Coordinates of C-alpha atoms in Angstrom, one line a residue:
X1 CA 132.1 72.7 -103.9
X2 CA 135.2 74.3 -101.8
X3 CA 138.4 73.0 -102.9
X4 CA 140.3 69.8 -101.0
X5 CA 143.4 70.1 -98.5
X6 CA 145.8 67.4 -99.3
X7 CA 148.6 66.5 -97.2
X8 CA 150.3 63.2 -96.8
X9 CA 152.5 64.2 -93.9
X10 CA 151.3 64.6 -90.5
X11 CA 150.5 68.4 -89.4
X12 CA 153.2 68.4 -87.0
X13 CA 156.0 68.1 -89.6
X14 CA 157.8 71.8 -90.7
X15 CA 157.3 72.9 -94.0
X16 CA 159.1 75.9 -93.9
X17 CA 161.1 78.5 -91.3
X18 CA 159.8 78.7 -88.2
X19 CA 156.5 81.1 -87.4
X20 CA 156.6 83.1 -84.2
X21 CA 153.0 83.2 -82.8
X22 CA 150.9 85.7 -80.5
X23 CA 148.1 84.5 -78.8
X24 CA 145.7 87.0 -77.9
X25 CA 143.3 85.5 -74.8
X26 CA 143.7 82.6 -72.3
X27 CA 140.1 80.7 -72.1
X28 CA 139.3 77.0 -72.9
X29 CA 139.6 77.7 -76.9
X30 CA 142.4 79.5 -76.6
X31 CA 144.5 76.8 -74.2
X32 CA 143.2 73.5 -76.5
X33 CA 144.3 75.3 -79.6
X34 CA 147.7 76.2 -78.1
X35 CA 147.8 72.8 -77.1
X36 CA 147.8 71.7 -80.8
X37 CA 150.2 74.7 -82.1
X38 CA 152.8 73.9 -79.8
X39 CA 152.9 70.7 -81.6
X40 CA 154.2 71.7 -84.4
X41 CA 157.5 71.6 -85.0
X42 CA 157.9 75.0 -87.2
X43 CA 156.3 77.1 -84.7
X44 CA 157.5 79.2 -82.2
X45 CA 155.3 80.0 -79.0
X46 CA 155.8 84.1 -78.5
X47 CA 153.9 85.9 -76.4
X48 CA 150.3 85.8 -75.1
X49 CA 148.4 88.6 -73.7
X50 CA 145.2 88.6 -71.0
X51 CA 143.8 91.6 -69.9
X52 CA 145.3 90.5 -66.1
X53 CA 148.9 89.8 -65.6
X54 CA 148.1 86.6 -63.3
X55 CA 145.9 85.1 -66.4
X56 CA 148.6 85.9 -68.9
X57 CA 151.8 85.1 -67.0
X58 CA 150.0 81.8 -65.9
X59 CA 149.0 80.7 -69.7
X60 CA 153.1 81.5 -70.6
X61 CA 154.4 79.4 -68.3
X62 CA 151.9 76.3 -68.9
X63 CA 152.9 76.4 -72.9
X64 CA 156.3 77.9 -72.7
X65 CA 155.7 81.6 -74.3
X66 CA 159.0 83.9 -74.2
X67 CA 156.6 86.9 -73.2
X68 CA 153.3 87.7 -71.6
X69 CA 151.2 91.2 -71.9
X70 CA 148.5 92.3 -69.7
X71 CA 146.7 95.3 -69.4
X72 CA 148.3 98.6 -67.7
X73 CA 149.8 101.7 -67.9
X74 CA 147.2 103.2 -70.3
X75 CA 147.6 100.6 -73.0
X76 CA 146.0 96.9 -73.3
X77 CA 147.4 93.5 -73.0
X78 CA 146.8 93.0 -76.6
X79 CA 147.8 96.1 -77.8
X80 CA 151.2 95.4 -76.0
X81 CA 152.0 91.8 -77.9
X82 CA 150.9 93.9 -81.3
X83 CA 153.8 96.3 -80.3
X84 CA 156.0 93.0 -80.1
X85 CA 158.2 92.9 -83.2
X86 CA 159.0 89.5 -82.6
X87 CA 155.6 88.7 -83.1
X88 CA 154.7 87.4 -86.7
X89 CA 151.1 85.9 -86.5
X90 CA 148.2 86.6 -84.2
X91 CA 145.9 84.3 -83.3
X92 CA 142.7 85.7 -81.5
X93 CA 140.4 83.8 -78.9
X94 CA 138.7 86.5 -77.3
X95 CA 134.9 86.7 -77.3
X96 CA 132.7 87.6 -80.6
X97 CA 132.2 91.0 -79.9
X98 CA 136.1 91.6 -79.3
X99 CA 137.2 89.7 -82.8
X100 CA 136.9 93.1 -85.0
X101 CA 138.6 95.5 -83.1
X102 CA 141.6 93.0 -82.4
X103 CA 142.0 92.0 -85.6
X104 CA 141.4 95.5 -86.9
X105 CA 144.5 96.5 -84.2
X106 CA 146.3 93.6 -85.4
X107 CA 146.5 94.4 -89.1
X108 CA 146.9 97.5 -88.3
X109 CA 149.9 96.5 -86.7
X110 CA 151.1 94.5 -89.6
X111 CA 150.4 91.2 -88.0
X112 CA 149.1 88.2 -90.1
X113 CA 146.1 87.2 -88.5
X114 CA 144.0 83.7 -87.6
X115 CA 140.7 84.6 -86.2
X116 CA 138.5 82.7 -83.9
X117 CA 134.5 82.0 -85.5
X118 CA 133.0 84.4 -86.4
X119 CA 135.6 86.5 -87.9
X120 CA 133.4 89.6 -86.8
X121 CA 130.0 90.4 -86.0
X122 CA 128.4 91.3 -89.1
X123 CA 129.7 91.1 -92.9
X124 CA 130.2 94.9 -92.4
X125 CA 133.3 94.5 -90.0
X126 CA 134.3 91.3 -91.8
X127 CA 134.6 93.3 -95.1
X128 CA 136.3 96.1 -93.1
X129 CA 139.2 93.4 -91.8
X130 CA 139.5 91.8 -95.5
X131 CA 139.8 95.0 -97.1
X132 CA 142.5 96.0 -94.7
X133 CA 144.2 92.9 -94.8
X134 CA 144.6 92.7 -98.8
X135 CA 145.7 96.7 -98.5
X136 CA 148.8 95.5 -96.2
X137 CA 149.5 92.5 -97.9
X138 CA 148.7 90.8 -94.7
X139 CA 147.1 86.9 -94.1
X140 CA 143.7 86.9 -92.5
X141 CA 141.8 83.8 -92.0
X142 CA 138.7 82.6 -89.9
X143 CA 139.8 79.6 -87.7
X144 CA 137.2 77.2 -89.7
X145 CA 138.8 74.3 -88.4
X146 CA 136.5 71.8 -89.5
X147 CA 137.7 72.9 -93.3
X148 CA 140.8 71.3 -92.5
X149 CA 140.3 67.7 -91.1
X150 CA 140.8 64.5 -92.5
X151 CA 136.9 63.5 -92.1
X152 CA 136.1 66.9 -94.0
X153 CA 138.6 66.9 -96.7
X154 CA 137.1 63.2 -97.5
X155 CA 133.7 63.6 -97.7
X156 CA 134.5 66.6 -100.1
X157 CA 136.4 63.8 -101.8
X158 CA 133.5 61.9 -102.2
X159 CA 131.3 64.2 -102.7
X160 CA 133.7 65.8 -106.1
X161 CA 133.5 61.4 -107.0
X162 CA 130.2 61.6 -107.8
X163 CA 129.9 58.2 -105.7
X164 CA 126.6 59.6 -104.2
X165 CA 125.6 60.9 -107.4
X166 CA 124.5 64.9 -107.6
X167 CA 123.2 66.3 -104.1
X168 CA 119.9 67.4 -103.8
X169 CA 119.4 67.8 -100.0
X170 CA 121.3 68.0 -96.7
X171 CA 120.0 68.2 -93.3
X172 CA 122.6 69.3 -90.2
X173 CA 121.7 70.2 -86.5
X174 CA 124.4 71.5 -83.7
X175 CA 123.4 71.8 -80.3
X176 CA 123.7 71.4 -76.5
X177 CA 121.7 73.1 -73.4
X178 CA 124.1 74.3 -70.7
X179 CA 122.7 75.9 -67.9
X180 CA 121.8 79.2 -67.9
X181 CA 124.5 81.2 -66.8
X182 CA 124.2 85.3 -67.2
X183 CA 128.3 85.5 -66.6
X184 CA 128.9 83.4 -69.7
X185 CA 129.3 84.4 -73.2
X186 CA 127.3 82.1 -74.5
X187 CA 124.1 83.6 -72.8
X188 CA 125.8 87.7 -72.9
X189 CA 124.0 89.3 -75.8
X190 CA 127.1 92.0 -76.0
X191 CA 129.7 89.0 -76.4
X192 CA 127.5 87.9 -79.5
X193 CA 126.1 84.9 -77.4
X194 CA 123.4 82.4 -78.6
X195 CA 123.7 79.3 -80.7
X196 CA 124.1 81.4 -84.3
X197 CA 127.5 83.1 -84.0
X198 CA 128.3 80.6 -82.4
X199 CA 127.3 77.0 -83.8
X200 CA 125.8 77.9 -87.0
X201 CA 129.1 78.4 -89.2
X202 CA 129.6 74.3 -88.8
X203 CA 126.5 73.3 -90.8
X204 CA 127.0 76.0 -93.4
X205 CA 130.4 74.7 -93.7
X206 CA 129.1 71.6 -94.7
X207 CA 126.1 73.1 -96.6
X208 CA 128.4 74.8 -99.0
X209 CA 130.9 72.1 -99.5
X210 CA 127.9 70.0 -100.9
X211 CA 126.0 72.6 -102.5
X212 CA 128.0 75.3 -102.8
X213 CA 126.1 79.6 -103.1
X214 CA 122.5 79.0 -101.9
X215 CA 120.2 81.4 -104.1
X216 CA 118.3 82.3 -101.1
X217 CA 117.9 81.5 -97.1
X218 CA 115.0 81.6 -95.0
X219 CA 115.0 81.6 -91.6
X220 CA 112.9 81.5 -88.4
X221 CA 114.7 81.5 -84.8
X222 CA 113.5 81.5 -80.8
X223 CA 114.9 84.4 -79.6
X224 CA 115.3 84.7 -75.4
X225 CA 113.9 87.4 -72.8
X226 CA 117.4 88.2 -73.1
X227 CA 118.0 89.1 -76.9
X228 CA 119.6 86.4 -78.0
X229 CA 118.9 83.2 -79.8
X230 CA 118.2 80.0 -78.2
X231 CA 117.6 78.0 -81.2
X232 CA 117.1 78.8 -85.2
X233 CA 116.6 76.8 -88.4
X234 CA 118.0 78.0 -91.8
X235 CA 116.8 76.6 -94.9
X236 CA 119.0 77.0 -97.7
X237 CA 117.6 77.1 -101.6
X238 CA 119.7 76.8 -105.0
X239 CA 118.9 77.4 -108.1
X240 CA 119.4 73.7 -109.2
X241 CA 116.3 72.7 -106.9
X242 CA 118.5 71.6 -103.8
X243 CA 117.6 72.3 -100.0
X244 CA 119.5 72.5 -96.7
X245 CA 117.8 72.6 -93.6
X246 CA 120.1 73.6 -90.7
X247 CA 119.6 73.9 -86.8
X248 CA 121.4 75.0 -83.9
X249 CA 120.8 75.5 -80.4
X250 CA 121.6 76.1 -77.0
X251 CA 118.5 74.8 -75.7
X252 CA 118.4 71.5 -76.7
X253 CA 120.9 68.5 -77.1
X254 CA 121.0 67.6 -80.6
X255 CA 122.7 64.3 -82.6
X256 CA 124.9 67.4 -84.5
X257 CA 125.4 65.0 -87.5
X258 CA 125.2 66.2 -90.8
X259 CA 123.2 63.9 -93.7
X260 CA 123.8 64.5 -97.4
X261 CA 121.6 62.7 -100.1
X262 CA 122.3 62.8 -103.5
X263 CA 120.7 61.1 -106.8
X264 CA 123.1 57.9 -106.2
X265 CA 123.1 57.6 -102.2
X266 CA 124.0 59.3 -99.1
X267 CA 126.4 60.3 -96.5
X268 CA 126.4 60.8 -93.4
X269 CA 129.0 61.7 -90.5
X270 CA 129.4 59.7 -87.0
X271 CA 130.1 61.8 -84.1
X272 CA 129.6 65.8 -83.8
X273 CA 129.6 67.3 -87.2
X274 CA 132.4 69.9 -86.2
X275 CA 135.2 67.4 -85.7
X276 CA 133.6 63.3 -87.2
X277 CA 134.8 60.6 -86.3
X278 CA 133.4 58.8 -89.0
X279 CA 131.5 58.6 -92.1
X280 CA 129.0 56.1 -93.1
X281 CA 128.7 56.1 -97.0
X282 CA 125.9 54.3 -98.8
X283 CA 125.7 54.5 -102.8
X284 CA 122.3 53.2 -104.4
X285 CA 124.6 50.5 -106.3
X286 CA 126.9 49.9 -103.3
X287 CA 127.0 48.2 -100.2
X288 CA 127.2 50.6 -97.4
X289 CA 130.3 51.4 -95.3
X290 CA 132.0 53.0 -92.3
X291 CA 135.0 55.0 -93.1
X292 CA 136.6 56.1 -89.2
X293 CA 139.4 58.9 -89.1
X294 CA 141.4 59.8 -85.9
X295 CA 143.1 63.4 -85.3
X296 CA 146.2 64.5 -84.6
X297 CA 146.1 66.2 -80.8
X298 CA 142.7 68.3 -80.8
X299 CA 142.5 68.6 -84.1
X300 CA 143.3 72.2 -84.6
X301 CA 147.0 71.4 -86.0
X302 CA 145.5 70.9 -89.4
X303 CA 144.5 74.4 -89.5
X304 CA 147.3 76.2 -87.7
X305 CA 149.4 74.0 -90.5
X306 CA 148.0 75.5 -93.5
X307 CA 148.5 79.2 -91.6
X308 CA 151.7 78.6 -91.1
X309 CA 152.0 76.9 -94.7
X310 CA 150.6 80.1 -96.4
X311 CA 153.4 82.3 -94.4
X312 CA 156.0 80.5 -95.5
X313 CA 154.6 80.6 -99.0
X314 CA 154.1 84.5 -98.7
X315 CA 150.9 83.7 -99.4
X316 CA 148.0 86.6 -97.9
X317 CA 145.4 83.9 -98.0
X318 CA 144.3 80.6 -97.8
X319 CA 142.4 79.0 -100.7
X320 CA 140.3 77.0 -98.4
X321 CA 139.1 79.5 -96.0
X322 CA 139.3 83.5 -98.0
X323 CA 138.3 86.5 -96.4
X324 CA 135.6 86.7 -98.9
X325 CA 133.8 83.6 -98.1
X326 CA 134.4 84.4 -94.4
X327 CA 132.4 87.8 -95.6
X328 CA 130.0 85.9 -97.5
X329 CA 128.7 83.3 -95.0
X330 CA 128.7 86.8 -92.5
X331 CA 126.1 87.6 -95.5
X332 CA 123.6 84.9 -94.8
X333 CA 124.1 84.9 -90.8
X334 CA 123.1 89.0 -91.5
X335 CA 119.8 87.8 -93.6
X336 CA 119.4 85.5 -91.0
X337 CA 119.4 87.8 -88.1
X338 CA 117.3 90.1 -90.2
X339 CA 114.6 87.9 -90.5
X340 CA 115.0 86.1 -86.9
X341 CA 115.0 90.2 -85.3
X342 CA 118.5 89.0 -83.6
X343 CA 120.4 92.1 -83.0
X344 CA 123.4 92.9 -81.1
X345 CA 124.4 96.1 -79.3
X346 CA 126.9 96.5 -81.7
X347 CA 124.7 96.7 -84.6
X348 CA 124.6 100.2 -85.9
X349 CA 120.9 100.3 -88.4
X350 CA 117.9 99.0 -87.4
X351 CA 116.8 95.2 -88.6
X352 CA 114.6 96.2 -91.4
X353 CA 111.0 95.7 -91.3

């Protein structure tokens, strides 16, 4: 099971000198994370780059960055806030097919980094950015934020208890149905669209805190005229006799809850599995319950609190999200694609037979 965050002050509070950011994109993820991050009261809003000036000087002046890059002059918008030595940390937003080569650029750099899901496109490029990172001395973490909220850290609480006794199956689904749109990066095959780069990291998440290394994953996945996946299902097998089965999609609204029986009872989360609102907890000799949990602003502060925790620590990585399990879960989305024929154009060998 992955280890617990504990904090008993609120995520806002500084623990430490203050962190200068760069934020590296201006879409929807990138402004509701900001949001949260200029919240905190240890961190220090940078510079921001967009490949256009409008885009970046706009996103400055809604948060308050000092600076703001865009591309020109032979040299990117992102390549100019890594040449910022007032930058400390870079946190990345753009599309999945942009993640490597910005976090490659950014280490590179000798910037810590916080990476949008997924931290690359295959374990390959993962395991290029972690090897990289530890060769600097840098930090380098997926932005798993789930890992990091209160819901999360409890039900790994609970789970650890042994309230619900030893678990011997979970079941998780994630998924919506947005309308088709070719400009989008959730239906562009070179962004890494379709629901498994996208949505399928949340139910592993959850899959491993319960169960921990699966011994094997099969999967079977519908696969668009376009190339990419509309929906899949995983099923996870362990050694100890254990199962996960896990869906996403982008053709279908789901529940996205995630249900975890053990010998002694269940759990199960209220409200999308990424972010719960609460958890209703039934042990065979108990009566069942409701616990609810409320977030501070979007709920990425947690996260962007242990980053900034682990810099002022001089620590290269977090304990609750490492490079290697960011390489590792790459591992089974790989064996996944592999088996589902899911391939991306930046994919350099063919999906074995």
């Amino acid at each position: 099971m992955l280890p617990v965050p504990v904090s008993t002050i609120a995520p806002s509070t500084a623990t430490g000198r203050p962190i200068r950011w760069g934020v590296v994109a201006t879409g929807s993820i990138a402004a509701r994370v900001v949001h949260d991050l200029a919240l905190l009261d240890d961190a220090v809003l940078q510079a921001v780059s967009s490949r256009f000036e409008a885009s970046a000087r706009a996103f400055a002046l809604r948060f308050g960055f000092a600076s703001a890059y865009s591309d020109g002059e032979g040299s990117t918008g992102y390549e100019r806030l890594l040449a910022d030595p007032a930058v400390d940390v870079v946190y990345i937003a753009t599309p999945h097919a942009q993640h490597h080569a910005v976090a490659l650029a950014a280490l590179a750099a000798g910037k810590h980094v916080l990476c949008e899901k997924p931290l690359a496109m295959d374990a390959g490029q993962a395991a290029e950015l972690a090897v990289l990172a530890a060769e600097r001395g840098l930090f380098l973490m997926e932005a798993v934020w789930t890992r990091f909220l209160p819901s999360f850290r409890r039900a790994s609480t609970i789970l650890r208890s042994g309230e619900i006794g030893q678990p011997r199956w979970l079941q998780a689904d994630l998924g919506f149905a947005p309308p088709f749109d070719p400009a989008s990066r959730t239906w562009d095959r070179a962004a890494g669209g379709g629901a498994l780069l996208d949505l399928a990291v949340y139910p592993l998440t959850w899959a491993l805190a319960a169960l921990g290394e699966p011994s094997s994953v099969s999967a079977q996945g519908l696969l668009t005229p376009e190339g990419i996946d509309l929906q899949n299902a995983l099923t996870l097998s362990y050694s100890s006799g254990a199962h996960a089965q896990l869906t996403t999609s982008i053709g279908a609204h789901c529940p996205s809850v995630v249900t975890i029986s053990g010998t002694d009872g269940w759990l199960r989360s209220s409200g999308p599995l990424f972010n719960p609102g609460e958890l209703v907890i039934q042990p065979r000799q108990g009566t069942l319950r409701t616990e609810r949990f409320e977030v501070f602003g979007n709920g990425f502060s947690y996260e962007l609190r242990e980053v900034t925790r682990c810099l002022q620590e001089g620590l290269t990585e977090s304990p609750f999200m490492t490079p290697a399990e960011s390489v590792r879960i790459m591992e089974l989305l790989d064996e996944a694609r592999r088996q589902m024929g899911l391939r991306y154009p930046s994919d350099s060998d063919p999906v074995p037979a």
